[in-house]
Amino acid sequence: MSDGAQFTHAHMVRFERHLPGPPAQAWGYLADPGRLPGWYGDGRIEPRLGGAVSLMGGHIRGVVTQWQPPGRLAYTWNVYNPGDATSPYPESYVILTLAPTAEGTVFTLEHLPVLESFVKLNAMGWHTFIDMVDAAVRGGPVQGRDHYMAENARQYGVDLGNPAG
């Protein structure tokens, strides 16, 4: 044991995706769960700093830590099992950034820290979310979450029959 600092590394998942149009075109899909119910399920994000976040019927809960429309939204991310009053997992942070470019918008998603045992599952899930946002912003049909998850599960080596295994 030492009184000195311990240097460790935390896992994170980070994506960048180019989207058409200005950031305001994508903002609603990030900030208003009603615009992408196939991902968020029964959910809400209170549109203000300190606002409550409740997604997927309360499975995900958090607090808005940055509210800067239409460029940046960040919130804490806590996973709750049914019936739990407290989360058995460490709190993490989701940071969603929309930056204008000459060709449209760069959408950056960062989630950290991610438990090592959940890195692939986390990447599959966020890739699915980004695919859904991309389809919505482009004005095309947005398939159900399962459609994108099946494709992304193969990419990340996730067994959907036993996703935590």
Short mmCIF file of N, CA, C and O in Angstrom, two decimals, residues 17-90:
data_model
loop_
_atom_site.label_atom_id
_atom_site.label_comp_id
_atom_site.label_asym_id
_atom_site.label_seq_id
_atom_site.Cartn_x
_atom_site.Cartn_y
_atom_site.Cartn_z
N ARG A 17 -19.70 10.40 -36.22
CA ARG A 17 -20.48 10.10 -37.42
C ARG A 17 -20.80 11.42 -38.11
O ARG A 17 -21.20 12.38 -37.47
N HIS A 18 -20.65 11.45 -39.42
CA HIS A 18 -21.02 12.62 -40.21
C HIS A 18 -22.49 12.53 -40.56
O HIS A 18 -22.94 11.49 -41.05
N LEU A 19 -23.23 13.60 -40.27
CA LEU A 19 -24.65 13.66 -40.56
C LEU A 19 -24.92 14.81 -41.53
O LEU A 19 -24.20 15.81 -41.52
N PRO A 20 -25.97 14.71 -42.32
CA PRO A 20 -26.32 15.82 -43.20
C PRO A 20 -27.00 16.94 -42.42
O PRO A 20 -27.55 16.70 -41.34
N GLY A 21 -26.95 18.13 -42.95
CA GLY A 21 -27.67 19.26 -42.35
C GLY A 21 -26.96 19.86 -41.16
O GLY A 21 -25.92 19.38 -40.70
N PRO A 22 -27.53 20.94 -40.65
CA PRO A 22 -26.95 21.64 -39.50
C PRO A 22 -27.20 20.88 -38.19
O PRO A 22 -28.08 20.01 -38.13
N PRO A 23 -26.47 21.20 -37.13
CA PRO A 23 -26.67 20.53 -35.84
C PRO A 23 -28.13 20.57 -35.35
O PRO A 23 -28.61 19.59 -34.77
N ALA A 24 -28.83 21.66 -35.60
CA ALA A 24 -30.22 21.78 -35.13
C ALA A 24 -31.10 20.68 -35.71
O ALA A 24 -32.08 20.27 -35.09
N GLN A 25 -30.76 20.17 -36.88
CA GLN A 25 -31.54 19.11 -37.52
C GLN A 25 -31.45 17.81 -36.71
O GLN A 25 -32.40 17.04 -36.66
N ALA A 26 -30.32 17.56 -36.08
CA ALA A 26 -30.14 16.33 -35.30
C ALA A 26 -30.47 16.51 -33.83
O ALA A 26 -30.76 15.53 -33.13
N TRP A 27 -30.42 17.73 -33.32
CA TRP A 27 -30.56 17.99 -31.89
C TRP A 27 -31.79 17.33 -31.28
O TRP A 27 -31.73 16.70 -30.22
N GLY A 28 -32.92 17.46 -31.92
CA GLY A 28 -34.16 16.91 -31.37
C GLY A 28 -34.10 15.41 -31.12
O GLY A 28 -34.70 14.91 -30.17
N TYR A 29 -33.37 14.69 -31.96
CA TYR A 29 -33.27 13.24 -31.79
C TYR A 29 -32.40 12.87 -30.59
O TYR A 29 -32.50 11.76 -30.07
N LEU A 30 -31.56 13.79 -30.16
CA LEU A 30 -30.72 13.55 -28.99
C LEU A 30 -31.40 14.01 -27.70
O LEU A 30 -31.24 13.39 -26.65
N ALA A 31 -32.14 15.11 -27.79
CA ALA A 31 -32.66 15.77 -26.59
C ALA A 31 -34.12 15.47 -26.28
O ALA A 31 -34.56 15.70 -25.16
N ASP A 32 -34.87 14.97 -27.26
CA ASP A 32 -36.30 14.72 -27.06
C ASP A 32 -36.58 13.24 -27.30
O ASP A 32 -36.70 12.82 -28.45
N PRO A 33 -36.68 12.43 -26.24
CA PRO A 33 -36.90 10.99 -26.42
C PRO A 33 -38.14 10.65 -27.25
O PRO A 33 -38.19 9.60 -27.88
N GLY A 34 -39.12 11.54 -27.29
CA GLY A 34 -40.32 11.29 -28.08
C GLY A 34 -40.06 11.25 -29.57
O GLY A 34 -40.84 10.70 -30.33
N ARG A 35 -38.94 11.83 -30.01
CA ARG A 35 -38.61 11.84 -31.44
C ARG A 35 -37.91 10.56 -31.90
O ARG A 35 -37.79 10.32 -33.09
N LEU A 36 -37.46 9.74 -30.94
CA LEU A 36 -36.81 8.47 -31.29
C LEU A 36 -37.23 7.39 -30.27
O LEU A 36 -36.41 6.81 -29.57
N PRO A 37 -38.55 7.13 -30.21
CA PRO A 37 -39.04 6.20 -29.18
C PRO A 37 -38.51 4.78 -29.34
O PRO A 37 -38.45 4.04 -28.36
N GLY A 38 -38.11 4.41 -30.56
CA GLY A 38 -37.57 3.07 -30.77
C GLY A 38 -36.27 2.83 -30.02
O GLY A 38 -35.89 1.70 -29.77
N TRP A 39 -35.58 3.90 -29.66
CA TRP A 39 -34.36 3.77 -28.86
C TRP A 39 -34.64 4.05 -27.39
O TRP A 39 -34.34 3.27 -26.51
N TYR A 40 -35.24 5.21 -27.12
CA TYR A 40 -35.40 5.67 -25.74
C TYR A 40 -36.50 4.95 -24.98
O TYR A 40 -36.51 4.95 -23.77
N GLY A 41 -37.46 4.35 -25.70
CA GLY A 41 -38.60 3.75 -25.02
C GLY A 41 -39.38 4.82 -24.28
O GLY A 41 -39.44 5.97 -24.71
N ASP A 42 -39.97 4.44 -23.18
CA ASP A 42 -40.68 5.39 -22.34
C ASP A 42 -39.62 6.21 -21.61
O ASP A 42 -38.92 5.69 -20.74
N GLY A 43 -39.44 7.47 -22.03
CA GLY A 43 -38.36 8.25 -21.43
C GLY A 43 -38.57 9.74 -21.51
O GLY A 43 -39.45 10.23 -22.21
N ARG A 44 -37.73 10.43 -20.76
CA ARG A 44 -37.74 11.89 -20.79
C ARG A 44 -36.35 12.41 -20.41
O ARG A 44 -35.61 11.77 -19.66
N ILE A 45 -36.04 13.55 -20.99
CA ILE A 45 -34.83 14.30 -20.63
C ILE A 45 -35.32 15.72 -20.37
O ILE A 45 -35.79 16.39 -21.30
N GLU A 46 -35.27 16.16 -19.13
CA GLU A 46 -35.70 17.53 -18.82
C GLU A 46 -34.72 18.50 -19.46
O GLU A 46 -33.51 18.42 -19.21
N PRO A 47 -35.23 19.41 -20.30
CA PRO A 47 -34.37 20.27 -21.11
C PRO A 47 -33.74 21.44 -20.35
O PRO A 47 -34.03 22.60 -20.61
N ARG A 48 -32.87 21.09 -19.42
CA ARG A 48 -32.18 22.13 -18.64
C ARG A 48 -31.03 21.50 -17.86
O ARG A 48 -31.02 20.29 -17.61
N LEU A 49 -30.08 22.34 -17.51
CA LEU A 49 -28.99 21.90 -16.64
C LEU A 49 -29.60 21.42 -15.32
O LEU A 49 -30.46 22.09 -14.74
N GLY A 50 -29.22 20.25 -14.86
CA GLY A 50 -29.78 19.68 -13.64
C GLY A 50 -31.07 18.92 -13.86
O GLY A 50 -31.63 18.38 -12.91
N GLY A 51 -31.55 18.87 -15.10
CA GLY A 51 -32.79 18.17 -15.40
C GLY A 51 -32.65 16.67 -15.21
O GLY A 51 -31.57 16.09 -15.35
N ALA A 52 -33.78 16.04 -14.90
CA ALA A 52 -33.80 14.59 -14.71
C ALA A 52 -33.78 13.87 -16.05
O ALA A 52 -34.37 14.33 -17.03
N VAL A 53 -33.10 12.73 -16.08
CA VAL A 53 -33.06 11.85 -17.24
C VAL A 53 -33.64 10.51 -16.79
O VAL A 53 -33.22 9.95 -15.77
N SER A 54 -34.62 10.03 -17.53
CA SER A 54 -35.20 8.71 -17.27
C SER A 54 -35.50 8.10 -18.63
O SER A 54 -36.33 8.63 -19.38
N LEU A 55 -34.81 7.02 -18.97
CA LEU A 55 -34.94 6.41 -20.28
C LEU A 55 -35.29 4.93 -20.13
O LEU A 55 -35.00 4.32 -19.10
N MET A 56 -35.89 4.38 -21.16
CA MET A 56 -36.22 2.96 -21.20
C MET A 56 -37.03 2.54 -19.98
O MET A 56 -36.73 1.55 -19.30
N GLY A 57 -38.06 3.33 -19.67
CA GLY A 57 -38.93 3.01 -18.55
C GLY A 57 -38.26 3.08 -17.20
O GLY A 57 -38.66 2.39 -16.27
N GLY A 58 -37.24 3.92 -17.05
CA GLY A 58 -36.54 4.06 -15.78
C GLY A 58 -35.35 3.12 -15.62
O GLY A 58 -34.67 3.15 -14.60
N HIS A 59 -35.08 2.30 -16.64
CA HIS A 59 -33.91 1.41 -16.60
C HIS A 59 -32.62 2.24 -16.57
O HIS A 59 -31.64 1.86 -15.93
N ILE A 60 -32.65 3.40 -17.24
CA ILE A 60 -31.53 4.33 -17.23
C ILE A 60 -32.01 5.61 -16.56
O ILE A 60 -33.03 6.16 -16.94
N ARG A 61 -31.23 6.09 -15.59
CA ARG A 61 -31.57 7.34 -14.90
C ARG A 61 -30.32 8.17 -14.73
O ARG A 61 -29.22 7.64 -14.58
N GLY A 62 -30.51 9.49 -14.75
CA GLY A 62 -29.37 10.37 -14.58
C GLY A 62 -29.80 11.81 -14.43
O GLY A 62 -30.98 12.12 -14.20
N VAL A 63 -28.81 12.70 -14.58
CA VAL A 63 -29.02 14.14 -14.44
C VAL A 63 -28.28 14.84 -15.57
O VAL A 63 -27.12 14.49 -15.87
N VAL A 64 -28.93 15.82 -16.19
CA VAL A 64 -28.31 16.59 -17.25
C VAL A 64 -27.18 17.43 -16.65
O VAL A 64 -27.41 18.21 -15.72
N THR A 65 -25.96 17.27 -17.16
CA THR A 65 -24.82 18.03 -16.67
C THR A 65 -24.39 19.14 -17.63
O THR A 65 -23.68 20.05 -17.24
N GLN A 66 -24.81 19.03 -18.89
CA GLN A 66 -24.56 20.08 -19.88
C GLN A 66 -25.76 20.15 -20.81
O GLN A 66 -26.18 19.13 -21.36
N TRP A 67 -26.30 21.34 -20.97
CA TRP A 67 -27.43 21.57 -21.87
C TRP A 67 -27.10 22.81 -22.69
O TRP A 67 -27.23 23.94 -22.21
N GLN A 68 -26.61 22.59 -23.91
CA GLN A 68 -26.17 23.68 -24.77
C GLN A 68 -26.72 23.46 -26.19
O GLN A 68 -25.99 23.10 -27.11
N PRO A 69 -28.04 23.65 -26.38
CA PRO A 69 -28.62 23.41 -27.69
C PRO A 69 -28.06 24.37 -28.74
O PRO A 69 -27.80 25.52 -28.41
N PRO A 70 -27.89 23.95 -29.96
CA PRO A 70 -28.01 22.58 -30.45
C PRO A 70 -26.66 21.89 -30.58
O PRO A 70 -26.46 21.09 -31.49
N GLY A 71 -25.74 22.16 -29.65
CA GLY A 71 -24.39 21.63 -29.82
C GLY A 71 -23.94 20.57 -28.85
O GLY A 71 -23.13 19.72 -29.20
N ARG A 72 -24.44 20.60 -27.61
CA ARG A 72 -23.87 19.67 -26.63
C ARG A 72 -24.90 19.32 -25.56
O ARG A 72 -25.54 20.18 -24.99
N LEU A 73 -25.00 18.02 -25.33
CA LEU A 73 -25.86 17.48 -24.28
C LEU A 73 -25.05 16.42 -23.56
O LEU A 73 -24.46 15.54 -24.19
N ALA A 74 -24.99 16.52 -22.24
CA ALA A 74 -24.29 15.51 -21.44
C ALA A 74 -25.14 15.19 -20.22
O ALA A 74 -25.83 16.08 -19.68
N TYR A 75 -25.10 13.93 -19.82
CA TYR A 75 -25.84 13.53 -18.62
C TYR A 75 -25.18 12.32 -17.98
O TYR A 75 -24.42 11.60 -18.62
N THR A 76 -25.46 12.16 -16.70
CA THR A 76 -24.97 10.98 -16.00
C THR A 76 -25.80 9.79 -16.46
O THR A 76 -26.94 9.94 -16.92
N TRP A 77 -25.22 8.62 -16.35
CA TRP A 77 -25.83 7.38 -16.84
C TRP A 77 -25.75 6.36 -15.73
O TRP A 77 -24.66 5.95 -15.32
N ASN A 78 -26.90 5.98 -15.21
CA ASN A 78 -26.98 4.98 -14.16
C ASN A 78 -27.95 3.89 -14.61
O ASN A 78 -29.09 4.18 -14.98
N VAL A 79 -27.51 2.65 -14.58
CA VAL A 79 -28.33 1.52 -15.00
C VAL A 79 -28.98 0.91 -13.76
O VAL A 79 -28.29 0.58 -12.79
N TYR A 80 -30.30 0.76 -13.82
CA TYR A 80 -31.06 0.18 -12.71
C TYR A 80 -31.73 -1.11 -13.16
O TYR A 80 -32.30 -1.18 -14.25
N ASN A 81 -31.66 -2.13 -12.33
CA ASN A 81 -32.40 -3.36 -12.58
C ASN A 81 -33.82 -3.16 -12.06
O ASN A 81 -34.05 -2.33 -11.17
N PRO A 82 -34.80 -3.89 -12.59
CA PRO A 82 -36.18 -3.73 -12.11
C PRO A 82 -36.27 -3.88 -10.60
O PRO A 82 -35.71 -4.81 -10.01
N GLY A 83 -36.94 -2.93 -9.98
CA GLY A 83 -37.15 -2.96 -8.54
C GLY A 83 -36.03 -2.39 -7.70
O GLY A 83 -36.18 -2.23 -6.48
N ASP A 84 -34.88 -2.07 -8.29
CA ASP A 84 -33.75 -1.52 -7.53
C ASP A 84 -33.97 -0.05 -7.21
O ASP A 84 -34.35 0.73 -8.08
N ALA A 85 -33.70 0.32 -5.96
CA ALA A 85 -33.75 1.73 -5.56
C ALA A 85 -32.42 2.42 -5.85
O ALA A 85 -32.37 3.63 -6.03
N THR A 86 -31.35 1.63 -5.87
CA THR A 86 -30.03 2.16 -6.21
C THR A 86 -29.43 1.29 -7.30
O THR A 86 -29.73 0.10 -7.41
N SER A 87 -28.56 1.89 -8.08
CA SER A 87 -27.92 1.16 -9.16
C SER A 87 -26.77 0.31 -8.63
O SER A 87 -25.97 0.79 -7.83
N PRO A 88 -26.66 -0.94 -9.09
CA PRO A 88 -25.54 -1.77 -8.66
C PRO A 88 -24.27 -1.48 -9.46
O PRO A 88 -23.23 -2.10 -9.22
N TYR A 89 -24.35 -0.56 -10.42
CA TYR A 89 -23.22 -0.25 -11.30
C TYR A 89 -22.68 1.14 -11.01
O TYR A 89 -23.41 2.01 -10.54
N PRO A 90 -21.43 1.40 -11.35
CA PRO A 90 -20.89 2.74 -11.16
C PRO A 90 -21.54 3.73 -12.14
O PRO A 90 -21.91 3.37 -13.25
#
